[in-house]
Coordinates of C-alpha atoms in Angstrom, one line a residue:
Chain A
M1 CA -34.6 76.6 37.4
R2 CA -31.4 77.9 38.8
L3 CA -29.4 75.5 36.7
V4 CA -31.2 76.8 33.6
N5 CA -30.4 80.5 34.5
A6 CA -26.8 79.8 34.9
L7 CA -26.7 78.0 31.7
S8 CA -28.3 80.8 29.7
R9 CA -26.1 83.3 31.4
K10 CA -23.1 81.4 30.3
E11 CA -24.5 81.2 26.8
K12 CA -25.0 85.0 26.7
W13 CA -21.2 85.5 27.7
I14 CA -19.9 83.0 25.3
G15 CA -22.1 84.5 22.5
Y16 CA -20.5 87.9 23.2
L17 CA -17.2 86.4 23.3
F18 CA -17.8 84.7 19.7
I19 CA -18.7 87.9 18.2
L20 CA -16.1 90.0 19.8
P21 CA -13.7 90.0 17.0
L22 CA -16.3 91.0 14.5
C23 CA -17.5 93.8 16.8
L24 CA -14.0 94.9 17.4
Q25 CA -13.4 95.2 13.6
F26 CA -16.7 97.2 13.2
I27 CA -15.7 99.8 15.8
V28 CA -12.0 100.1 15.3
F29 CA -11.7 99.7 11.5
M30 CA -15.1 100.6 10.3
I31 CA -17.3 103.1 12.1
G32 CA -14.5 104.7 14.0
P33 CA -12.4 105.5 10.8
L34 CA -15.7 106.5 9.0
I35 CA -16.5 109.2 11.6
Y36 CA -13.0 110.5 11.6
S37 CA -12.8 110.7 7.9
L38 CA -16.0 112.8 8.0
Y39 CA -14.2 115.1 10.3
I40 CA -11.0 115.4 8.3
S41 CA -13.0 116.0 5.1
M42 CA -14.0 119.3 6.7
T43 CA -10.3 120.3 7.4
D44 CA -7.5 121.5 5.1
W45 CA -5.2 118.8 6.6
N46 CA -2.3 117.5 4.9
I47 CA -0.3 115.0 6.9
F48 CA 2.1 117.5 8.1
G49 CA 0.6 120.6 9.8
N50 CA -2.3 121.0 12.0
A51 CA -5.8 120.6 10.7
R52 CA -7.9 123.6 10.3
F53 CA -11.5 123.4 10.2
V54 CA -12.9 124.6 6.9
G55 CA -16.5 123.3 6.9
L56 CA -17.8 122.4 3.5
E57 CA -15.0 124.2 1.6
N58 CA -13.4 121.0 0.3
Y59 CA -16.8 119.8 -1.0
L60 CA -17.5 123.1 -2.8
N61 CA -14.0 123.3 -4.3
M62 CA -14.4 119.8 -5.5
L63 CA -17.6 120.7 -7.4
Q64 CA -15.6 123.3 -9.3
N65 CA -12.6 121.0 -10.0
E66 CA -12.2 119.9 -13.5
R67 CA -10.2 116.8 -12.7
F68 CA -12.8 115.7 -10.3
W69 CA -15.5 116.0 -12.9
A70 CA -13.3 114.3 -15.5
A71 CA -12.7 111.4 -13.1
M72 CA -16.5 111.1 -12.5
K73 CA -17.4 111.0 -16.2
N74 CA -14.6 108.5 -16.9
T75 CA -15.9 106.4 -14.0
A76 CA -19.4 106.6 -15.5
F77 CA -18.1 105.5 -18.9
Y78 CA -16.5 102.5 -17.4
L79 CA -20.0 101.2 -16.5
W80 CA -20.5 100.4 -20.2
G81 CA -18.5 97.3 -19.3
I82 CA -21.4 95.8 -17.3
P83 CA -24.0 95.5 -20.2
I84 CA -21.4 94.3 -22.7
G85 CA -20.0 91.7 -20.2
L86 CA -23.4 90.6 -19.1
S87 CA -24.7 90.1 -22.8
I88 CA -21.7 88.0 -23.7
S89 CA -21.9 86.0 -20.7
M90 CA -25.6 85.3 -21.0
V91 CA -25.1 84.0 -24.5
L92 CA -22.2 81.9 -23.3
A93 CA -24.2 80.4 -20.5
V94 CA -27.1 79.6 -22.7
W95 CA -24.7 77.9 -25.2
M96 CA -23.1 76.0 -22.3
N97 CA -26.4 74.8 -20.9
R98 CA -27.4 72.6 -24.1
G99 CA -26.0 69.6 -22.4
I100 CA -23.1 69.2 -25.0
P101 CA -19.9 67.6 -24.4
G102 CA -16.7 69.5 -23.2
I103 CA -18.6 72.0 -20.9
S104 CA -16.0 71.5 -18.0
I105 CA -13.2 72.4 -20.4
F106 CA -14.9 75.5 -21.7
R107 CA -15.8 76.6 -18.2
F108 CA -12.3 76.1 -17.1
M109 CA -10.9 78.1 -19.9
I110 CA -13.4 81.0 -19.6
Y111 CA -12.8 81.0 -15.7
L112 CA -9.0 81.2 -16.1
P113 CA -8.8 85.0 -16.3
V114 CA -10.7 85.2 -13.1
V115 CA -8.2 83.3 -11.1
S116 CA -5.3 85.4 -12.6
S117 CA -3.8 88.1 -10.6
I118 CA -5.3 91.4 -11.4
V119 CA -2.0 93.0 -11.4
A120 CA -0.3 90.5 -13.6
V121 CA -3.1 90.4 -16.2
T122 CA -3.0 94.2 -16.4
I123 CA 0.5 94.1 -16.9
L124 CA 0.0 91.5 -19.6
W125 CA -2.8 93.7 -21.4
Q126 CA -0.5 96.7 -21.1
W127 CA 2.1 94.8 -23.2
M128 CA -0.8 93.7 -25.5
Y129 CA -1.7 97.2 -26.1
N130 CA 1.8 98.3 -26.8
Y131 CA 1.7 100.6 -29.8
E132 CA 4.6 99.2 -31.9
F133 CA 4.7 95.5 -31.0
G134 CA 1.6 94.7 -29.2
L135 CA -0.6 91.6 -30.0
I136 CA -3.8 93.6 -30.5
N137 CA -2.2 96.1 -33.1
H138 CA -0.7 93.0 -34.8
L139 CA -4.2 91.5 -35.1
L140 CA -5.6 94.8 -36.3
H141 CA -3.0 94.8 -39.0
S142 CA -4.0 91.4 -40.2
F143 CA -7.5 92.9 -40.9
G144 CA -6.0 95.8 -42.5
I145 CA -6.5 98.4 -39.8
K146 CA -3.9 100.9 -38.7
S147 CA -2.2 100.7 -35.3
I148 CA -4.0 102.4 -32.3
N149 CA -2.1 103.9 -29.6
W150 CA -4.4 102.3 -27.1
L151 CA -3.1 103.7 -23.8
R152 CA -1.9 107.1 -25.1
D153 CA -5.0 108.0 -26.9
S154 CA -7.7 109.8 -24.8
T155 CA -10.4 108.2 -27.2
W156 CA -9.2 104.6 -26.9
V157 CA -7.8 104.3 -23.3
K158 CA -11.2 103.8 -21.7
P159 CA -12.4 101.1 -24.1
A160 CA -9.1 99.5 -23.8
I161 CA -9.6 99.3 -19.9
I162 CA -13.2 98.0 -20.5
I163 CA -12.0 95.2 -22.6
L164 CA -9.6 94.1 -20.0
G165 CA -12.3 94.2 -17.4
V166 CA -14.8 92.3 -19.6
W167 CA -12.2 89.7 -20.4
R168 CA -11.4 89.3 -16.8
G169 CA -14.9 89.3 -15.5
L170 CA -16.7 87.1 -18.0
G171 CA -15.9 83.8 -16.0
V172 CA -17.9 84.9 -12.9
S173 CA -20.9 86.2 -14.7
T174 CA -21.1 83.1 -17.1
I175 CA -20.9 80.8 -14.2
F176 CA -23.5 82.7 -12.1
Y177 CA -25.8 82.6 -15.2
L178 CA -25.2 78.9 -15.7
A179 CA -26.3 78.2 -12.2
A180 CA -29.4 80.3 -12.7
L181 CA -30.2 78.7 -16.1
Q182 CA -30.0 75.2 -14.5
N183 CA -33.1 76.2 -12.2
I184 CA -35.2 76.9 -15.2
P185 CA -37.6 73.9 -15.6
E186 CA -37.2 72.2 -18.9
S187 CA -41.0 71.9 -19.2
L188 CA -41.4 75.4 -19.9
Y189 CA -39.3 75.1 -23.1
E190 CA -41.2 71.9 -24.0
A191 CA -44.4 73.6 -23.8
A192 CA -43.1 76.5 -25.9
S193 CA -41.9 74.1 -28.6
L194 CA -45.3 72.5 -28.8
E195 CA -46.8 75.9 -29.3
G196 CA -44.4 76.3 -32.3
A197 CA -41.8 78.8 -30.7
N198 CA -38.4 79.0 -32.1
F199 CA -35.2 79.4 -30.2
L200 CA -35.3 83.2 -30.3
H201 CA -38.8 83.3 -29.0
K202 CA -37.7 80.9 -26.1
F203 CA -34.7 83.1 -25.4
R204 CA -36.7 86.3 -25.4
Y205 CA -39.8 85.2 -23.5
I206 CA -38.5 82.4 -21.3
T207 CA -34.7 82.5 -20.7
M208 CA -34.2 86.2 -20.5
P209 CA -37.2 87.0 -18.0
L210 CA -36.4 84.1 -15.7
L211 CA -32.8 85.3 -15.7
T212 CA -33.6 88.7 -14.6
P213 CA -33.1 88.2 -10.8
M214 CA -29.5 87.0 -11.5
T215 CA -29.1 89.9 -14.1
F216 CA -30.2 92.2 -11.3
F217 CA -27.7 90.8 -8.9
L218 CA -25.0 91.2 -11.3
V219 CA -25.9 94.6 -12.3
V220 CA -26.0 95.7 -8.5
T221 CA -22.5 94.2 -7.7
G222 CA -21.2 95.2 -11.1
V223 CA -22.0 99.0 -10.5
I224 CA -20.5 98.8 -6.8
N225 CA -17.3 97.2 -8.2
T226 CA -17.0 99.4 -11.2
M227 CA -17.4 102.6 -9.4
Q228 CA -14.4 101.5 -7.3
I229 CA -12.1 100.6 -10.4
F230 CA -8.5 101.6 -9.7
V231 CA -5.7 98.9 -10.2
E232 CA -5.9 98.7 -14.0
I233 CA -5.8 102.5 -14.2
Q234 CA -3.1 103.1 -11.8
I235 CA -0.9 100.6 -13.6
M236 CA -1.6 101.1 -17.2
T237 CA -1.7 104.9 -16.9
P238 CA 0.1 106.1 -13.7
D239 CA -0.5 109.7 -14.6
G240 CA -4.3 109.2 -15.2
G241 CA -4.1 108.9 -19.0
P242 CA -3.6 111.5 -21.8
G243 CA -5.5 114.6 -20.6
Y244 CA -6.7 112.8 -17.6
S245 CA -8.8 110.7 -19.8
S246 CA -8.5 107.2 -17.9
A247 CA -8.6 108.5 -14.3
S248 CA -11.4 107.0 -12.2
I249 CA -12.8 108.6 -9.0
V250 CA -10.7 106.2 -6.8
F251 CA -7.7 107.1 -8.7
Y252 CA -8.5 110.7 -8.0
I253 CA -8.8 110.1 -4.4
W254 CA -5.6 108.1 -4.2
Q255 CA -3.7 110.9 -6.2
E256 CA -5.0 113.7 -4.0
G257 CA -4.6 111.8 -0.7
F258 CA -1.3 110.0 -1.3
R259 CA 0.6 111.7 -4.1
Y260 CA -0.4 115.3 -3.1
N261 CA -0.9 114.6 0.7
A262 CA -4.3 116.5 0.6
L263 CA -5.9 114.1 3.1
G264 CA -8.7 116.3 4.0
Y265 CA -9.7 117.0 0.3
A266 CA -9.2 113.5 -0.4
S267 CA -11.6 112.3 2.3
A268 CA -14.3 114.6 1.1
A269 CA -13.9 112.9 -2.4
S270 CA -14.1 109.5 -0.8
W271 CA -17.3 110.6 0.9
I272 CA -18.8 111.8 -2.4
L273 CA -17.9 108.3 -3.9
G274 CA -19.5 106.5 -1.1
I275 CA -22.8 108.6 -1.3
T276 CA -22.7 108.1 -5.2
I277 CA -22.5 104.3 -4.8
F278 CA -25.2 104.3 -2.2
I279 CA -27.6 106.5 -4.3
L280 CA -26.8 104.1 -7.5
T281 CA -27.6 101.0 -5.4
V282 CA -31.0 102.4 -4.1
I283 CA -31.9 103.5 -7.6
N284 CA -31.0 100.0 -8.9
F285 CA -33.3 98.4 -6.3
K286 CA -36.1 100.9 -7.1
M287 CA -35.9 100.4 -11.0
S288 CA -35.7 96.6 -10.3
K289 CA -39.4 96.6 -9.7
R290 CA -39.9 97.4 -13.3
W291 CA -37.9 94.8 -15.0
V292 CA -37.0 92.2 -12.5
H293 CA -39.1 89.0 -12.9
Q294 CA -40.6 88.1 -9.5
Chain B
M1 CA -44.6 70.2 -38.1
M2 CA -41.1 68.8 -38.3
S3 CA -40.7 65.0 -38.0
L4 CA -38.9 63.7 -35.0
R5 CA -35.8 62.6 -36.9
S6 CA -35.5 65.8 -38.7
K7 CA -35.7 67.5 -35.3
K8 CA -33.0 65.4 -34.0
T9 CA -30.7 66.3 -36.9
A10 CA -31.4 69.9 -36.5
K11 CA -30.5 69.7 -32.9
R12 CA -27.3 67.9 -33.7
V13 CA -26.3 70.5 -36.3
A14 CA -27.1 73.4 -33.9
D15 CA -25.0 71.5 -31.2
T16 CA -22.0 71.2 -33.4
V17 CA -22.2 74.9 -34.3
V18 CA -22.5 75.9 -30.7
V19 CA -19.4 73.6 -29.8
I20 CA -17.4 75.3 -32.6
L21 CA -18.4 78.8 -31.5
L22 CA -17.5 78.0 -27.8
S23 CA -14.3 76.4 -28.7
V24 CA -13.4 79.5 -30.8
F25 CA -14.4 81.7 -28.0
S26 CA -12.6 79.8 -25.1
I27 CA -9.5 79.6 -27.2
T28 CA -9.6 83.5 -27.6
M29 CA -10.2 83.9 -23.9
V30 CA -7.0 81.9 -23.1
L31 CA -4.8 83.4 -26.0
P32 CA -3.7 86.4 -23.8
L33 CA -2.3 84.0 -21.3
V34 CA -0.7 81.9 -24.0
W35 CA 1.0 85.1 -25.4
M36 CA 2.2 85.9 -21.9
I37 CA 3.9 82.5 -21.7
S38 CA 5.3 83.0 -25.3
T39 CA 6.7 86.4 -24.6
S40 CA 8.4 85.3 -21.4
L41 CA 10.4 82.8 -23.4
K42 CA 11.9 85.3 -25.8
T43 CA 14.7 87.9 -25.7
P44 CA 13.5 91.6 -25.9
I45 CA 14.8 91.6 -29.5
Q46 CA 12.7 88.7 -30.4
T47 CA 9.6 90.6 -29.3
R48 CA 10.2 93.3 -31.9
T49 CA 8.6 91.7 -34.9
S50 CA 6.2 92.9 -37.4
T51 CA 3.9 89.9 -37.1
P52 CA 3.1 87.9 -33.9
Q53 CA 5.5 85.1 -33.3
W54 CA 3.6 82.6 -31.1
I55 CA 6.4 79.9 -30.7
P56 CA 9.7 81.7 -29.8
D57 CA 12.6 80.7 -31.9
P58 CA 14.8 80.0 -30.1
V59 CA 13.1 79.3 -26.8
V60 CA 15.0 81.3 -24.2
W61 CA 14.6 80.4 -20.4
T62 CA 17.0 82.8 -19.0
K63 CA 14.3 85.4 -18.0
Y64 CA 13.1 83.0 -15.4
V65 CA 16.5 83.2 -13.7
E66 CA 16.9 86.8 -14.1
I67 CA 13.7 87.8 -12.4
W68 CA 15.1 86.4 -9.0
E69 CA 18.2 88.4 -9.2
K70 CA 16.5 91.7 -10.3
A71 CA 13.9 91.8 -7.5
P72 CA 13.5 90.2 -4.1
L73 CA 10.7 88.1 -5.5
L74 CA 11.2 85.3 -3.1
L75 CA 10.4 87.8 -0.2
G76 CA 7.4 88.9 -2.1
F77 CA 6.2 85.4 -2.0
L78 CA 6.9 85.1 1.6
N79 CA 5.2 88.4 2.5
S80 CA 2.1 87.5 0.4
A81 CA 2.1 84.0 2.1
I82 CA 2.3 85.4 5.7
Y83 CA -0.5 87.9 4.9
A84 CA -2.7 85.1 3.5
V85 CA -2.1 82.5 6.0
V86 CA -2.3 84.7 9.1
V87 CA -5.6 86.4 7.9
L88 CA -7.2 83.1 6.7
A89 CA -6.3 81.1 9.7
F90 CA -7.6 83.6 12.4
G91 CA -10.2 85.2 10.1
T92 CA -11.9 81.9 9.2
F93 CA -12.0 80.9 12.9
F94 CA -13.5 84.2 14.1
T95 CA -15.9 84.5 11.3
A96 CA -17.2 81.0 12.0
A97 CA -17.5 81.6 15.6
G98 CA -19.5 84.8 14.8
A99 CA -21.8 82.9 12.4
F100 CA -22.3 80.2 15.1
A101 CA -23.3 82.7 17.8
F102 CA -25.6 84.6 15.4
S103 CA -27.2 81.4 14.2
K104 CA -27.4 79.0 17.3
M105 CA -26.9 81.1 20.4
R106 CA -29.4 83.6 22.3
F107 CA -28.2 86.8 23.9
P108 CA -29.7 90.3 24.1
G109 CA -29.1 92.5 21.0
R110 CA -28.2 89.6 18.8
D111 CA -30.3 90.5 15.8
I112 CA -29.6 94.2 16.0
I113 CA -25.8 93.6 16.2
F114 CA -26.1 91.2 13.1
L115 CA -28.1 93.8 11.1
T116 CA -25.5 96.5 12.0
L117 CA -22.6 94.3 11.1
L118 CA -24.3 93.6 7.7
G119 CA -24.6 97.3 7.0
T120 CA -20.9 97.6 6.9
M121 CA -20.8 95.6 3.6
M122 CA -22.0 98.7 2.0
I123 CA -19.0 100.9 3.1
P124 CA -16.6 100.9 0.1
F125 CA -12.9 100.5 0.9
P126 CA -11.8 103.8 -0.7
A127 CA -13.8 105.4 2.0
L128 CA -11.7 103.9 4.7
M129 CA -8.4 104.2 3.0
I130 CA -7.4 107.7 4.3
P131 CA -8.6 107.2 8.0
H132 CA -6.9 103.9 8.0
Y133 CA -3.6 105.4 6.6
V134 CA -3.6 108.1 9.4
L135 CA -4.5 105.4 12.2
F136 CA -1.5 103.2 10.9
V137 CA 0.9 106.1 10.5
K138 CA 0.1 106.9 14.3
L139 CA 0.5 103.4 15.3
G140 CA 3.9 103.3 13.5
W141 CA 2.8 100.3 11.4
I142 CA 3.7 101.8 8.1
D143 CA 6.0 99.5 6.2
T144 CA 4.9 96.3 7.9
L145 CA 2.3 93.8 7.2
L146 CA 0.1 94.7 10.2
P147 CA -2.2 97.1 8.4
L148 CA -3.1 94.4 6.0
I149 CA -3.3 91.6 8.6
I150 CA -4.8 93.0 11.8
P151 CA -8.2 94.4 10.3
Q152 CA -8.9 91.4 8.2
M153 CA -8.0 88.8 10.7
L154 CA -10.8 89.8 12.9
G155 CA -13.3 88.2 10.4
H156 CA -15.2 88.8 7.1
V157 CA -18.6 90.0 7.4
F158 CA -20.0 88.7 4.1
M159 CA -18.6 85.1 4.8
M160 CA -20.1 85.3 8.3
F161 CA -23.5 86.1 6.8
F162 CA -23.3 83.3 4.5
L163 CA -22.0 80.8 6.9
R164 CA -24.9 81.8 9.3
Q165 CA -27.4 81.1 6.5
Y166 CA -25.9 77.8 6.0
M167 CA -25.9 77.0 9.8
N168 CA -29.6 78.0 10.0
G169 CA -30.2 74.9 7.9
I170 CA -28.6 72.5 10.6
P171 CA -31.2 71.5 13.2
D172 CA -30.9 72.9 16.6
E173 CA -31.4 69.3 18.1
M174 CA -27.9 68.5 17.1
I175 CA -26.5 71.2 19.5
E176 CA -28.9 70.4 22.1
A177 CA -27.9 66.7 22.0
A178 CA -24.2 67.6 22.2
K179 CA -25.0 70.0 25.1
I180 CA -26.6 67.1 27.0
D181 CA -23.4 65.1 26.3
G182 CA -21.5 67.8 28.1
A183 CA -19.9 69.5 25.2
G184 CA -19.2 73.2 25.6
Y185 CA -19.9 75.7 23.0
F186 CA -16.3 75.8 21.7
G187 CA -16.4 72.0 21.4
I188 CA -19.7 72.1 19.4
L189 CA -18.3 74.8 17.2
V190 CA -15.0 73.0 16.4
R191 CA -16.1 69.2 16.5
I192 CA -19.7 69.5 15.3
M193 CA -20.4 72.6 13.3
F194 CA -17.1 72.9 11.5
P195 CA -17.2 69.5 9.8
L196 CA -20.7 70.2 8.7
I197 CA -20.1 73.6 7.1
K198 CA -16.9 72.6 5.6
P199 CA -17.8 72.9 1.9
A200 CA -19.3 76.3 2.5
V201 CA -16.2 77.4 4.3
A202 CA -13.9 75.9 1.5
A203 CA -15.7 77.9 -1.1
Q204 CA -15.5 81.2 0.9
V205 CA -12.0 80.7 1.9
I206 CA -11.0 80.3 -1.7
L207 CA -12.8 83.7 -2.6
W208 CA -11.0 85.3 0.3
L209 CA -7.5 83.9 -0.7
M210 CA -8.1 85.3 -4.1
S211 CA -8.8 88.8 -2.9
I212 CA -5.7 88.7 -0.5
W213 CA -3.3 87.3 -3.2
N214 CA -4.7 90.1 -5.6
D215 CA -4.6 92.9 -3.1
Y216 CA -3.0 96.1 -4.5
V217 CA -4.4 99.1 -3.0
G218 CA -3.5 98.3 0.6
P219 CA 0.1 97.3 -0.1
L220 CA 0.5 100.3 -2.4
I221 CA -0.5 102.6 0.5
Y222 CA 1.3 101.0 3.4
L223 CA 4.5 99.3 2.1
H224 CA 7.3 101.4 0.6
T225 CA 10.4 99.3 1.2
P226 CA 10.9 96.9 -1.6
R227 CA 11.9 93.9 0.6
K228 CA 8.7 94.4 2.7
Q229 CA 6.2 94.3 -0.2
T230 CA 3.8 91.7 -1.2
L231 CA 4.0 90.1 -4.6
P232 CA 1.4 92.1 -6.7
L233 CA 3.1 95.4 -5.5
M234 CA 6.6 94.1 -6.3
I235 CA 5.5 93.0 -9.7
A236 CA 3.8 96.2 -10.5
N237 CA 6.9 98.2 -9.5
F238 CA 9.0 95.8 -11.6
N239 CA 6.8 96.5 -14.6
A240 CA 7.1 100.3 -14.1
Y241 CA 10.9 100.1 -14.0
Y242 CA 11.5 97.6 -16.9
E243 CA 8.8 98.7 -19.3
I244 CA 10.8 101.9 -20.1
Q245 CA 13.5 99.5 -21.1
N246 CA 11.1 97.4 -23.3
D247 CA 12.1 94.3 -21.5
F248 CA 8.7 92.6 -21.9
P249 CA 10.0 89.1 -21.5
L250 CA 11.4 89.9 -18.0
I251 CA 8.0 91.5 -17.1
M252 CA 6.0 88.7 -18.4
A253 CA 8.1 86.0 -16.6
A254 CA 7.8 87.8 -13.3
S255 CA 4.1 88.3 -13.6
L256 CA 3.5 84.6 -14.6
V257 CA 5.4 83.4 -11.7
S258 CA 3.5 85.5 -9.4
M259 CA 0.3 83.8 -10.5
I260 CA 1.4 80.3 -10.2
P261 CA 0.3 79.7 -6.6
L262 CA -3.4 80.6 -7.4
F263 CA -3.2 78.7 -10.5
V264 CA -2.1 75.5 -8.7
I265 CA -4.8 76.0 -6.0
F266 CA -7.4 76.5 -8.9
F267 CA -6.2 73.2 -10.6
V268 CA -6.5 71.2 -7.4
F269 CA -9.7 72.7 -6.0
Q270 CA -11.5 73.6 -9.3
R271 CA -14.7 72.0 -7.9
H272 CA -14.7 74.4 -5.0
F273 CA -14.2 77.5 -7.1
I274 CA -17.1 76.7 -9.3
N275 CA -19.1 75.7 -6.2
S276 CA -18.3 79.0 -4.6
V277 CA -21.0 80.3 -7.0
H278 CA -23.6 77.9 -5.6
Y279 CA -22.5 78.6 -2.1
A280 CA -22.8 82.3 -2.6
G281 CA -26.3 81.9 -1.5
I282 CA -27.9 83.3 -4.6
K283 CA -30.8 81.6 -6.1
G284 CA -31.3 81.9 -9.8

């Protein structure tokens, strides 16, 4: 009996030792900073002077700030990338799931942009969007369409960034859908064929409903990631685009915090972002009961 | 009702159409990268054409020499490599140890701590960006790799969650048997558990490596001196500087070179990249 006690005491301490690094990370780099940021979000601190407590002033000022709302609206616009990307990748996955030859090559090619460094491909697309000599405008010319000044035109800069995002993200969602498709039993399709269903019926009434759990997962992660879009914008439009038309909310936080040193104000903005993401995720889960196939 | 034969023909026709569509689409997906290579082999004057020139005439290799002279790229590679290797070496071990403890060991508060840690996955990085910056300024870590390495090397919560799920599938009897043979917990983790969870670890490490190699926001905030920067930041600054001069071949060459390490790893471990989906623990 005593031996067993000694053993379980040892197990206890070794257990704590094994989770110690993760707990340290949690306390020092997660919850500590989070509480600290809540505090500075209520001060007017810029890295130099002393912090003065201002209560909710930062938050109230933000609600009246035009650039903040512009950034919010731009970020909401970027969410269009999710339905566009998911529809394309669903179709691709269905095509790739027909048991035709060459799948591994197609998969490889579609996945290549995913493996590419985001900074490098952003720079590449910036070059492709070049007004005078960019590849995209060259292609438009061959269809008889006039050049678009993609990154300097407040109408086109957001679509341009969405196109880049869809291109880069397709590989992941296609492979996820492909994995999900492989779990749909073939017998369902056979039964439907006997009933005289054509491929559109099958897609509408078998494939799409049975893919909804995967769609749900991709929508939830897609919203969380898109709400934090930053790198493409900071590199392609370092000033936030013409008339602040491309700036996202993270770009706004970065600019306020690290360009203008308004650390208190930027912390308040980052709390708004965190809460917005949380609310959107909750809404996603609530809505899922209506459309996700159980 | 169609006859069996005409059904087969219809399927073959449909398959052919799909193969053609997929080919066109996949090629379109890769075209930007081809354009990148093509541009990098030109002179700036050759890029100023009215129609796209896919095959440079003549092919110019000099940009691949120039990039090393115009930026401390080698140091960029070195900094990125240090960042990746240190984080992955320590981080993988700490993460696996945590997963092992949460899956196979008993201690008070285990499940509550586990759920609390999982909750942190919901904290977006931008929310931590400013307090982290203040902390690292106070520690005097600005312009070093420490702000990137230290927080991450303590482990990866999502990977821990996922390795724990994987370990839950390994029967407890194996651990009991090893204990009777006199193995300690450390020995069990390294010699018994680790070999069993290797495929899951490989898939997760690859995803983690990708995020480290691509990390831009952290370096942008912490690293100011060019020689101390990681590769993505160095490339981005390079771009900002030479874009004004319209030297796109130079920029494309540098960007392309920065991607080579991940491409090589992708070519070698392609299976693990694809598997990372299946090991993401998501059921379709």
